[in-house]
Structures are given as C-alpha cells and as structure tokens.
Coordinates of C-alpha atoms in Angstrom, one line a residue:
M20 CA 0.0 0.0 0.0
P21 CA 2.8 2.5 0.5
G22 CA 2.9 4.9 -2.4
N23 CA -0.7 4.4 -3.3
S24 CA -2.8 7.6 -3.2
L25 CA -6.2 9.1 -4.0
L26 CA -6.8 12.5 -5.5
I27 CA -10.2 14.2 -5.9
H28 CA -10.5 16.6 -8.9
I29 CA -13.4 19.0 -9.4
D30 CA -14.1 19.6 -13.1
N31 CA -16.5 22.6 -12.6
P32 CA -15.4 24.6 -9.5
Q33 CA -17.9 27.3 -8.6
L34 CA -20.2 28.5 -5.9
Y35 CA -22.8 25.9 -6.2
T36 CA -26.5 26.6 -5.5
T37 CA -29.8 24.7 -5.4
G38 CA -29.9 22.3 -8.3
S39 CA -26.3 22.7 -9.2
T40 CA -24.3 19.7 -10.4
V41 CA -20.8 18.9 -9.0
R42 CA -18.7 17.0 -11.6
G43 CA -15.3 15.5 -11.1
C44 CA -13.3 12.4 -10.9
A45 CA -11.5 10.3 -8.3
E46 CA -8.0 9.6 -9.4
L47 CA -6.4 6.5 -7.9
L48 CA -2.6 6.2 -8.2
V49 CA -1.3 2.6 -7.7
E50 CA 2.4 2.2 -7.4
D51 CA 2.7 -1.6 -7.3
K52 CA -0.7 -3.2 -6.6
L53 CA -3.7 -2.4 -4.4
D54 CA -6.2 -4.8 -2.8
L55 CA -9.5 -3.1 -2.2
E56 CA -13.2 -3.7 -1.6
C57 CA -14.5 -0.5 -3.3
L58 CA -13.9 3.2 -3.9
E59 CA -16.7 5.5 -2.6
V60 CA -17.2 9.2 -3.2
E61 CA -19.6 11.3 -1.2
L62 CA -21.0 14.8 -1.1
L63 CA -21.0 15.9 2.6
G64 CA -22.4 18.9 4.4
L65 CA -21.8 19.6 8.0
A66 CA -22.8 22.3 10.5
K67 CA -20.1 22.2 13.2
S68 CA -19.8 24.5 16.3
R69 CA -17.3 24.5 19.0
N70 CA -16.6 26.6 22.2
H71 CA -15.4 26.2 25.7
T72 CA -16.2 27.2 29.2
Y73 CA -14.8 26.9 32.7
V74 CA -16.6 24.7 35.3
N75 CA -15.2 25.1 38.8
G76 CA -12.1 26.5 37.3
S77 CA -11.7 23.5 35.0
Y78 CA -11.4 24.1 31.3
T79 CA -14.1 22.3 29.3
A80 CA -14.4 22.3 25.5
G81 CA -17.4 21.0 23.6
E82 CA -18.4 20.4 20.0
E83 CA -21.7 20.0 18.1
K84 CA -21.5 18.4 14.7
H85 CA -24.7 18.0 12.6
R86 CA -24.9 16.4 9.2
L87 CA -26.9 18.5 6.7
L88 CA -26.2 16.4 3.6
Q89 CA -24.6 13.1 2.8
I90 CA -24.9 11.6 -0.7
T91 CA -22.7 8.6 -1.4
T92 CA -21.9 6.8 -4.6
M93 CA -19.7 3.8 -5.4
V94 CA -17.4 4.6 -8.4
F95 CA -15.4 1.4 -8.1
P96 CA -16.2 -1.3 -9.1
P97 CA -17.9 0.6 -11.9
P98 CA -21.7 0.4 -12.0
D99 CA -21.7 -2.1 -15.0
V100 CA -19.4 -4.4 -13.0
Q101 CA -21.5 -4.1 -9.8
D102 CA -24.5 -5.4 -11.7
V103 CA -22.8 -8.7 -12.7
T104 CA -20.2 -9.6 -10.1
T105 CA -20.4 -11.2 -6.7
L106 CA -16.8 -10.5 -5.8
K107 CA -16.1 -8.6 -2.6
N108 CA -12.4 -7.9 -3.1
Y109 CA -10.5 -6.7 -6.1
T110 CA -6.8 -6.1 -7.0
L111 CA -5.6 -3.2 -9.1
T112 CA -2.1 -3.3 -10.6
S113 CA 0.3 -0.5 -11.0
G114 CA -1.2 2.5 -12.9
R115 CA -3.4 5.5 -12.9
Y116 CA -7.2 5.1 -12.6
N117 CA -9.9 7.7 -13.1
Y118 CA -13.4 7.3 -11.9
P119 CA -15.9 10.1 -12.7
F120 CA -18.6 11.2 -10.3
E121 CA -21.5 13.6 -10.3
F122 CA -23.7 15.0 -7.5
V123 CA -26.7 17.4 -7.6
F124 CA -27.5 19.7 -4.7
P125 CA -31.1 19.2 -3.5
G126 CA -33.6 21.9 -2.8
K127 CA -35.7 22.9 0.1
E128 CA -37.5 19.6 0.1
H129 CA -34.3 18.0 1.5
V130 CA -34.5 16.9 5.2
A131 CA -31.2 17.1 7.0
K132 CA -30.3 14.0 9.1
C133 CA -28.4 16.3 11.5
V134 CA -26.6 14.5 14.3
T135 CA -23.3 12.8 13.3
D136 CA -21.6 12.5 16.7
K137 CA -22.8 9.7 18.9
K138 CA -25.6 11.0 21.1
T139 CA -28.5 9.2 22.6
F140 CA -30.6 12.4 22.7
H141 CA -30.9 15.0 20.0
S142 CA -32.5 18.2 21.3
K143 CA -32.7 20.1 17.9
Y144 CA -32.1 23.1 20.2
Y145 CA -32.6 26.1 17.9
L146 CA -35.1 24.2 15.7
K147 CA -37.2 23.5 18.8
K148 CA -37.0 27.1 20.0
D149 CA -38.3 28.1 16.5
K150 CA -40.9 25.4 16.5
R151 CA -39.5 23.9 13.3
D152 CA -39.4 20.1 12.6
H153 CA -36.2 19.8 10.7
A154 CA -33.4 21.7 9.1
T155 CA -32.5 21.8 5.4
L156 CA -29.4 23.1 3.5
V157 CA -27.8 26.4 4.5
G158 CA -24.9 28.2 2.9
S159 CA -21.2 27.8 3.5
F160 CA -20.1 30.0 6.3
Y161 CA -17.2 30.4 8.8
Q162 CA -16.9 32.6 11.8
E163 CA -14.6 32.5 14.8
E164 CA -14.7 34.3 18.1
T165 CA -11.4 32.8 19.1
L166 CA -9.4 29.9 17.7
E167 CA -11.2 27.6 20.1
D168 CA -14.7 29.2 19.7
Y169 CA -16.0 29.0 16.2
F170 CA -18.7 27.6 13.9
V171 CA -18.5 26.5 10.3
I172 CA -21.0 25.3 7.6
Q173 CA -18.8 23.2 5.5
Y174 CA -19.4 21.2 2.3
S175 CA -16.8 18.8 0.7
I176 CA -16.3 16.0 -1.7
K177 CA -14.7 13.0 0.1
G178 CA -13.3 9.9 -1.4
R179 CA -12.4 6.7 0.4
V180 CA -10.8 3.5 -0.7
K181 CA -12.0 0.6 1.5
T182 CA -9.4 -2.1 1.9
P183 CA -9.8 -5.7 3.1
L184 CA -6.9 -5.4 5.6
L185 CA -7.6 -6.4 9.1
F186 CA -6.8 -3.0 10.6
K187 CA -8.6 -1.1 7.8
F188 CA -6.0 1.4 6.7
N189 CA -8.3 3.1 4.2
I190 CA -7.1 5.7 1.8
K191 CA -9.0 8.9 2.1
Q192 CA -9.0 12.3 0.4
S193 CA -11.2 15.4 0.9
V194 CA -11.6 18.7 -0.9
P195 CA -13.8 21.6 0.1
I196 CA -16.5 22.9 -2.1
Y197 CA -18.8 25.9 -1.5
F198 CA -22.6 26.1 -1.6
A199 CA -25.3 28.7 -1.1
P200 CA -28.9 27.9 -1.6
R201 CA -31.0 30.1 -3.9
N202 CA -32.5 33.0 -1.9
S203 CA -36.0 31.5 -2.4
E204 CA -34.8 28.3 -0.8
I205 CA -33.1 29.6 2.4
F206 CA -34.0 28.3 5.8
F207 CA -34.1 30.9 8.5
S208 CA -35.5 31.7 12.0
L209 CA -39.1 32.7 12.0
L210 CA -38.9 33.6 15.7
H211 CA -36.5 36.4 14.7
L212 CA -39.3 38.0 12.7
C213 CA -42.0 37.7 15.4
D214 CA -43.2 39.9 18.3
R215 CA -43.5 38.8 21.9
S216 CA -46.9 37.2 21.1
K217 CA -45.2 35.1 18.3
N218 CA -47.1 37.1 15.6
L219 CA -45.2 38.1 12.5
L220 CA -43.9 41.6 12.6
S221 CA -45.5 44.2 10.3
D222 CA -43.5 45.5 7.3
E223 CA -42.9 48.8 9.2
N224 CA -40.3 49.4 12.0
H225 CA -40.6 52.4 14.3
A226 CA -38.4 54.2 16.8
C227 CA -39.2 57.4 18.7
Q228 CA -37.4 60.1 20.6
R229 CA -38.4 63.6 21.9
V230 CA -36.8 66.9 21.0
K231 CA -37.0 69.9 23.2
Y232 CA -38.4 73.2 21.8
G233 CA -38.1 76.2 24.0
I234 CA -41.2 78.4 24.5
D235 CA -41.3 82.0 23.4
S236 CA -39.2 84.3 25.7
E237 CA -42.0 86.8 26.2
V238 CA -44.4 84.0 27.2
K239 CA -41.8 82.7 29.6
E240 CA -41.4 86.2 31.2
S241 CA -45.1 86.7 31.5
K242 CA -45.4 83.7 33.8
S243 CA -45.9 84.3 37.5
F244 CA -43.1 83.3 39.8
L245 CA -44.9 80.2 40.9
K246 CA -45.6 79.1 37.3
K247 CA -42.0 79.7 36.4
L248 CA -40.9 77.5 39.3
L249 CA -43.4 74.7 38.6
S250 CA -44.0 74.6 34.9
S251 CA -41.7 73.7 32.0
N252 CA -40.2 76.3 29.7
S253 CA -40.0 73.8 26.8
V254 CA -42.2 71.4 24.8
R255 CA -40.9 67.9 24.3
V256 CA -42.0 67.0 20.8
P257 CA -41.9 63.3 19.7
F258 CA -40.3 62.4 16.4
E259 CA -40.6 58.9 15.0
L260 CA -38.2 57.4 12.5
N261 CA -40.0 54.8 10.3
V262 CA -38.5 52.1 8.2
R263 CA -41.0 50.8 5.7
F264 CA -40.1 47.7 3.8
K265 CA -41.2 47.6 0.1
E266 CA -42.8 44.6 -1.6
T267 CA -39.5 44.0 -3.4
S268 CA -38.8 40.4 -2.3
P269 CA -41.8 39.1 -0.4
I270 CA -41.3 35.8 1.5
E271 CA -44.2 33.5 2.2
T272 CA -43.8 31.9 5.7
E273 CA -46.0 29.6 7.9
K274 CA -47.1 32.8 9.7
G275 CA -47.8 34.9 6.6
I276 CA -46.0 37.1 4.1
T277 CA -43.1 39.3 5.2
N278 CA -41.3 42.0 3.2
R279 CA -38.5 42.4 5.8
V280 CA -35.8 41.4 3.3
L281 CA -32.5 42.9 2.2
E282 CA -30.5 41.5 -0.7
A283 CA -26.8 42.1 -1.1
G284 CA -25.7 43.9 -4.2
N285 CA -28.7 46.3 -4.2
R286 CA -29.1 49.8 -3.1
L287 CA -30.9 50.1 0.3
S288 CA -33.6 52.3 -1.3
K289 CA -34.7 49.3 -3.4
H290 CA -35.9 47.6 -0.3
V291 CA -37.0 50.4 2.1
D292 CA -38.4 53.9 2.4
L293 CA -37.6 56.2 5.4
D294 CA -39.7 58.9 6.9
L295 CA -39.8 61.1 10.0
S296 CA -43.2 61.7 11.7
T297 CA -44.5 63.8 14.7
S298 CA -47.8 64.1 16.5
F299 CA -47.5 67.9 16.4
S300 CA -48.7 69.9 13.5
Y301 CA -47.0 73.1 12.6
L302 CA -49.9 75.1 14.2
N303 CA -50.0 72.8 17.3
L304 CA -46.4 73.5 18.0
M305 CA -46.6 77.2 17.2
D306 CA -49.5 77.4 19.7
A307 CA -47.7 75.4 22.4
L308 CA -44.6 77.6 22.0
G309 CA -46.6 80.8 22.3
M310 CA -45.9 81.9 18.7
N311 CA -49.5 82.1 17.6
R312 CA -50.2 85.3 19.5
S313 CA -51.3 88.2 17.2
D314 CA -48.3 90.3 18.2
K315 CA -46.0 87.5 17.1
K316 CA -47.4 86.8 13.7
G317 CA -45.0 87.6 10.9
I318 CA -42.1 88.0 13.5
A319 CA -41.5 84.6 15.1
H320 CA -39.4 82.1 13.4
P321 CA -41.4 79.0 12.4
P322 CA -40.3 75.8 14.3
A323 CA -37.9 73.6 12.4
I324 CA -35.9 70.4 12.8
K325 CA -32.3 69.9 11.8
L326 CA -31.0 66.6 10.5
T327 CA -27.3 66.4 11.3
H328 CA -26.1 62.8 10.8
I329 CA -27.2 59.4 9.4
K330 CA -25.7 56.0 10.1
V331 CA -26.7 52.7 8.5
K332 CA -25.3 49.3 9.4
L333 CA -26.1 45.6 9.4
I334 CA -25.9 43.7 12.6
L335 CA -25.2 40.0 12.5
K336 CA -26.3 38.1 15.6
V337 CA -25.2 34.4 16.0
R338 CA -25.8 31.9 18.7
F339 CA -24.0 28.5 18.6
L340 CA -23.6 25.5 20.8
G341 CA -20.7 23.5 22.1
A342 CA -19.8 23.2 25.8
T343 CA -22.1 26.2 26.3
E344 CA -24.0 28.7 24.2
T345 CA -22.0 31.4 22.6
Y346 CA -23.5 34.8 21.6
L347 CA -21.6 36.6 18.8
T348 CA -22.5 40.0 17.4
L349 CA -20.8 41.5 14.4
K350 CA -21.5 45.0 12.9
F351 CA -21.0 46.1 9.3
D352 CA -21.2 49.8 8.5
L353 CA -22.9 50.6 5.2
L354 CA -23.1 54.4 5.6
N355 CA -21.8 56.9 8.2
Q356 CA -22.1 60.5 7.0
P357 CA -23.0 64.0 8.3
L358 CA -26.1 65.9 7.1
D359 CA -26.8 69.6 7.1
L360 CA -30.5 69.8 6.6
Q361 CA -33.1 72.1 8.1
I362 CA -36.8 71.5 7.5
N363 CA -39.7 73.6 8.7
L364 CA -42.5 71.6 10.4
S365 CA -44.9 73.3 8.0
D366 CA -43.3 71.0 5.3
F367 CA -44.5 67.9 7.2
E368 CA -47.6 66.3 5.5
K369 CA -50.7 65.3 7.4
V370 CA -51.4 61.6 7.0
D371 CA -53.5 58.9 8.8
Y372 CA -51.8 57.3 11.8
N373 CA -52.7 54.2 13.8
G374 CA -49.4 53.5 15.6
P375 CA -48.9 53.6 19.4
H376 CA -45.6 55.3 19.7
L377 CA -46.4 59.0 19.0
V378 CA -49.4 58.9 21.3
N379 CA -47.4 57.4 24.1
Y380 CA -44.5 59.9 23.6
S381 CA -46.7 63.0 23.3
P382 CA -46.9 65.3 26.4
S383 CA -50.1 64.6 28.3
K384 CA -50.9 68.3 28.8
Y385 CA -51.4 68.7 25.0
A386 CA -53.4 65.4 24.6
D387 CA -56.7 67.2 24.0
K388 CA -55.2 69.4 21.3
L389 CA -53.6 66.5 19.3
D390 CA -55.5 64.3 17.0
K391 CA -54.4 60.7 17.7
R392 CA -55.7 59.5 14.3
V393 CA -53.2 61.5 12.3
C394 CA -49.6 62.4 12.3
Y395 CA -47.4 64.8 10.3
R396 CA -44.8 63.1 8.1
L397 CA -41.7 64.0 6.2
S398 CA -40.4 61.5 3.6
L399 CA -36.6 61.3 3.8
E400 CA -35.0 61.7 0.4
P401 CA -33.0 58.6 -0.7
S402 CA -30.1 61.0 -1.6
W403 CA -29.7 61.6 2.2
W404 CA -29.4 58.0 3.3
D405 CA -29.2 55.6 0.3
C406 CA -26.2 53.1 0.3
Y407 CA -24.9 49.9 -1.2
V408 CA -25.8 46.7 0.7
N409 CA -22.7 44.6 1.2
D410 CA -22.8 40.8 1.3
I411 CA -22.6 39.4 4.8
G412 CA -24.1 35.9 4.0
Q413 CA -27.6 34.6 4.1
S414 CA -29.7 34.3 7.3
F415 CA -29.9 30.6 8.4
L416 CA -31.0 28.2 11.0
T417 CA -29.7 24.7 12.0
C418 CA -30.0 22.7 15.1
N419 CA -26.8 24.0 16.6
I420 CA -26.3 27.4 14.9
R421 CA -28.7 30.4 14.4
K422 CA -27.7 33.4 12.3
N423 CA -30.0 36.4 12.3
V424 CA -29.5 39.9 10.8
E425 CA -30.8 43.3 11.8
L426 CA -30.9 46.6 9.8
Y427 CA -29.8 49.4 12.1
I428 CA -30.5 53.1 11.1
R429 CA -29.6 55.9 13.4
L430 CA -30.8 59.4 12.5
T431 CA -29.4 62.4 14.5
I432 CA -31.8 65.4 14.8
A433 CA -32.0 68.6 16.8
C434 CA -34.2 71.6 17.3
A435 CA -33.1 74.3 14.8
D436 CA -32.9 76.9 17.6
N437 CA -30.7 74.6 19.7
P438 CA -28.6 72.5 17.3
E439 CA -26.0 71.6 19.9
K440 CA -28.6 69.5 21.8
E441 CA -28.7 66.5 19.4
I442 CA -31.0 63.6 19.8
K443 CA -30.3 60.1 18.2
I444 CA -33.2 58.0 17.0
K445 CA -32.1 54.4 16.7
N446 CA -34.2 52.1 14.6
T447 CA -33.2 48.4 14.7
A448 CA -35.3 46.2 12.4
P449 CA -35.1 42.4 12.3
I450 CA -34.8 41.2 8.7
V451 CA -34.0 38.2 6.4
F452 CA -30.8 38.7 4.5
Y453 CA -30.3 37.5 1.0
R454 CA -26.9 37.0 -0.8
Q455 CA -26.3 38.7 -4.1
E456 CA -28.0 36.7 -6.8
G457 CA -29.0 36.9 -10.5
S458 CA -27.4 38.6 -13.5
N459 CA -25.2 40.8 -11.2
E460 CA -23.9 37.9 -9.1
P461 CA -20.1 37.7 -9.2
S462 CA -18.4 34.6 -10.7
Y463 CA -16.7 32.3 -8.2
H464 CA -14.3 29.9 -9.8
E465 CA -11.4 30.3 -7.4
E466 CA -11.4 30.2 -3.6
E467 CA -9.9 33.7 -3.6
Q468 CA -13.0 35.0 -5.4
L469 CA -15.4 33.6 -2.8
P470 CA -17.1 35.9 -0.2
P471 CA -14.7 36.3 2.7
Y472 CA -17.2 34.6 5.1
M473 CA -17.1 31.3 3.3
P474 CA -13.6 29.6 3.3
A475 CA -12.7 28.0 6.6
P476 CA -9.1 27.3 7.7
A477 CA -7.9 23.9 6.7
V478 CA -7.4 23.0 10.3
H479 CA -11.2 22.8 10.7
D480 CA -11.5 20.1 8.0
D481 CA -12.6 16.8 9.4
D482 CA -10.3 14.7 7.2
S483 CA -6.7 15.4 6.4
K484 CA -6.1 16.1 2.8
S485 CA -3.2 13.6 2.8
S486 CA -3.7 10.0 1.7
D487 CA -3.2 6.9 3.8
T488 CA -5.3 8.1 6.6
K489 CA -6.6 5.6 9.1

C-alpha cells in the first residue's frame, strides 16, 4: 500500500447553488498493486460548532456536529461491473485510474439527518425554539470568536478506498467545495421576525425620541413666579423614525408574508423607504410655544428640525452550541455621514396614523389638542441615506447554529434653535438577509474569489487532505 494515493479533482469549480451539479473524478494512483473492496465518493455537508467554558475553574471544551447532507456513490467497481459480479475484493495493478462522479445539490425539500456525533438524545435546540421540525441546507459560512470558539457550515467531496486489511488502513481524500442555496430556498429563523406574542412583525419598523423646543421668551417672562418655578419652559416634541419595507422580495412563511428582506448587491432604497413623523402639526407647535399670538405673527421664526447625521449598518447576531452557548455580534457599516438639513415643520404632510408610539410619547398636557388619528410626516429623500448593501451571507438556522440579521439606522436630529442639543433616534429592524443573486452575481471559480465569510481554515476540515489516513 505505501505509495498508493487518492486524488479528488473537481471539473466545474464554482459557488454551487440549489440544483447545481458537481462534476469531477476520483484519481487512484497505484504504485505496485492495491487490494480493495471499493472506492466511494460522497458529497457531505456539516454544521459544526465548538466553544469552551470553565466549570469550577476547570477548562471544558465541547463540540456539536450535525450532518446537513450526505450523498454517497460507489465509483469502483464501476456500475456495470457491480451489476454482474459477486466478488467482494479486487486487485488493481500499477497504474493511474480515473473514476468520474456527479452530484446534484437538492432543494428545500431535503430533510437534513443532522446528528453525526454519537448522542442518545438530540434536542434540535434552535429548531425546537423556533418550533421547526427539521433543518434543510444552508450556505457555506465560517466565523470564529477565538481559535477555540467558532462555527462552520462546510461542504466537501470526500473519497475513500476501502481495503480488506484487518486494521482497515483506508485511503482517504477530501476537498472543500462551496454552496449557497437560492434565496428563495433559504431556511431561517421565524422567531426572529415575530413579536412577543409570536405574531409576524409588520412591514414597518418604528423608533421614537423627543426633541425639546423652547417656548417664546415673552411667554416665559409673563409667567408668575410660581408658574416659572413649577412649569416647564419647553415642549418635548416626539419624532418617530420609520423604516417601511417595500414589496420587493416578499417571503411567504408559515405565519404569513413578510417583506422584511434585504438583498446584497442592491441599493438600500430598493428595499425600504424612510420617513420622520411627529404628532404635532406646525400650528399645534406654534401654539404650544406661544408663537401664535397676534403680536408675534410675521415676526416669530417657524419651528424647524435639523437633520445632522445618518448611520446605517447591518448587525449579524449568531448563537451557537458547544460546551455552552456562545453569543456573537458583528457589525458592518454601510453608511456613516453627516447631514446639514433644516426642515420647517410646515413641510410635514398630514397623514392617517394608527401606531402607538407617537401617542405614548406625546406630552399629556397637550393630549386634548392633538388628533391621535393623524400624524405629520416628512419623507426622507434617498439621496440623504441611500447606500450599497454589502454581502454578509444569508440568514440561516440549523439545530446548533442560528444566524440572524438586523438593519440598524440611526438618525441624529436637533431643534433648529438649539442645534447643539442633538438627539439620536435608533431604529433596529429584524430582517431576512439574501446574498447577491441573479445577473449581477459575481463569478466564483477560485477560492480567492469567494465571499470572505465562506472559506474556513484547513485546520477545521474533518479529514486530512493527505492520503493513507486511518
């Protein structure tokens, strides 16, 4: 057996997707002769996670390994020989032998078998939390917190020569390949898109903060000493930042249809609209600030809002199992730029409103003057906030790994008369993330061309790439 080796060659290297065919050949190099039972090649997909903890000061490492896909084919003896022979052992003489193979990646109908390590109990931890019965295929992905704490979704073509020797020194070889399901086939956490009552979130995401507007100086001076002492000299006006998801890439789920989707390679404006709303009309605020008095008309500056900064980022939140549960958060900036915009409240448009935030944030002393059924809205021009959506990998869910994504938008605003007192409205929206797909999808024929989140260090491969492995 010394000198005999097995090589796996991939004829059509690429980033495979749902329905893609992997073609290649297993090349067996025999130096003298080789006794064997068969040569098997398999397409294997694993979800592996590993971390560590300390129990009573003692270091404990743990690993979860779940089989997502395993398709095995026997390439030697060839299929035509398998049909007519009863032999169990064969001998190959010195030479070079090539045996072609072909695999097709299944779609969403595939049911992952999951556990590969020997366990008597399989909790399906994250699937159970999400009330899902089984996992399916998810895309290649690698992320580490430390060298000892990491998770990997890994696909490979593995070849194995089974020998009749007593101690079974089989010849093995493994090469990595890379897979990402079609966006329409991805398997993700539904719980991430639900509220506390387990109902699907609407296609709008809201965040609210208050901005102080100082009342007119003459109104302030006309107050009695007691009123000056007990009453406020400002009006706290609520402003709501709204992210409205467009019907660009609707997903039908068990709980209904959601449009909370971003796709890499697009502009953010293809998927969302942004607007700023308040419960105060221009006249409401003028009245509250004491600017509607007859002696003030034509003199007082109309109330205005300044927009001073916008930040957009994607937040990747991962949980994975091992000896314990690891929480990992990664942030990817898409846009971080100053703004210099001043908008009069008279430019806000009156629209119907049925949300709870503005009502709850509005000052109670003005409740009888504010119409809870309407709000005043300013659509934010895409030129102020639009940006390119970078690829951070698809959302996914397996038994041992859960990867969720959030869209974070922070708008900084201030009262135009007091621009130093800035207020930040932070809107964090749970979403489903799609990879770049379609005619604009990059070509991936070399490992160096792959998205950076896909290739895993060779040390995490389950089989050594050298031959003659036991």
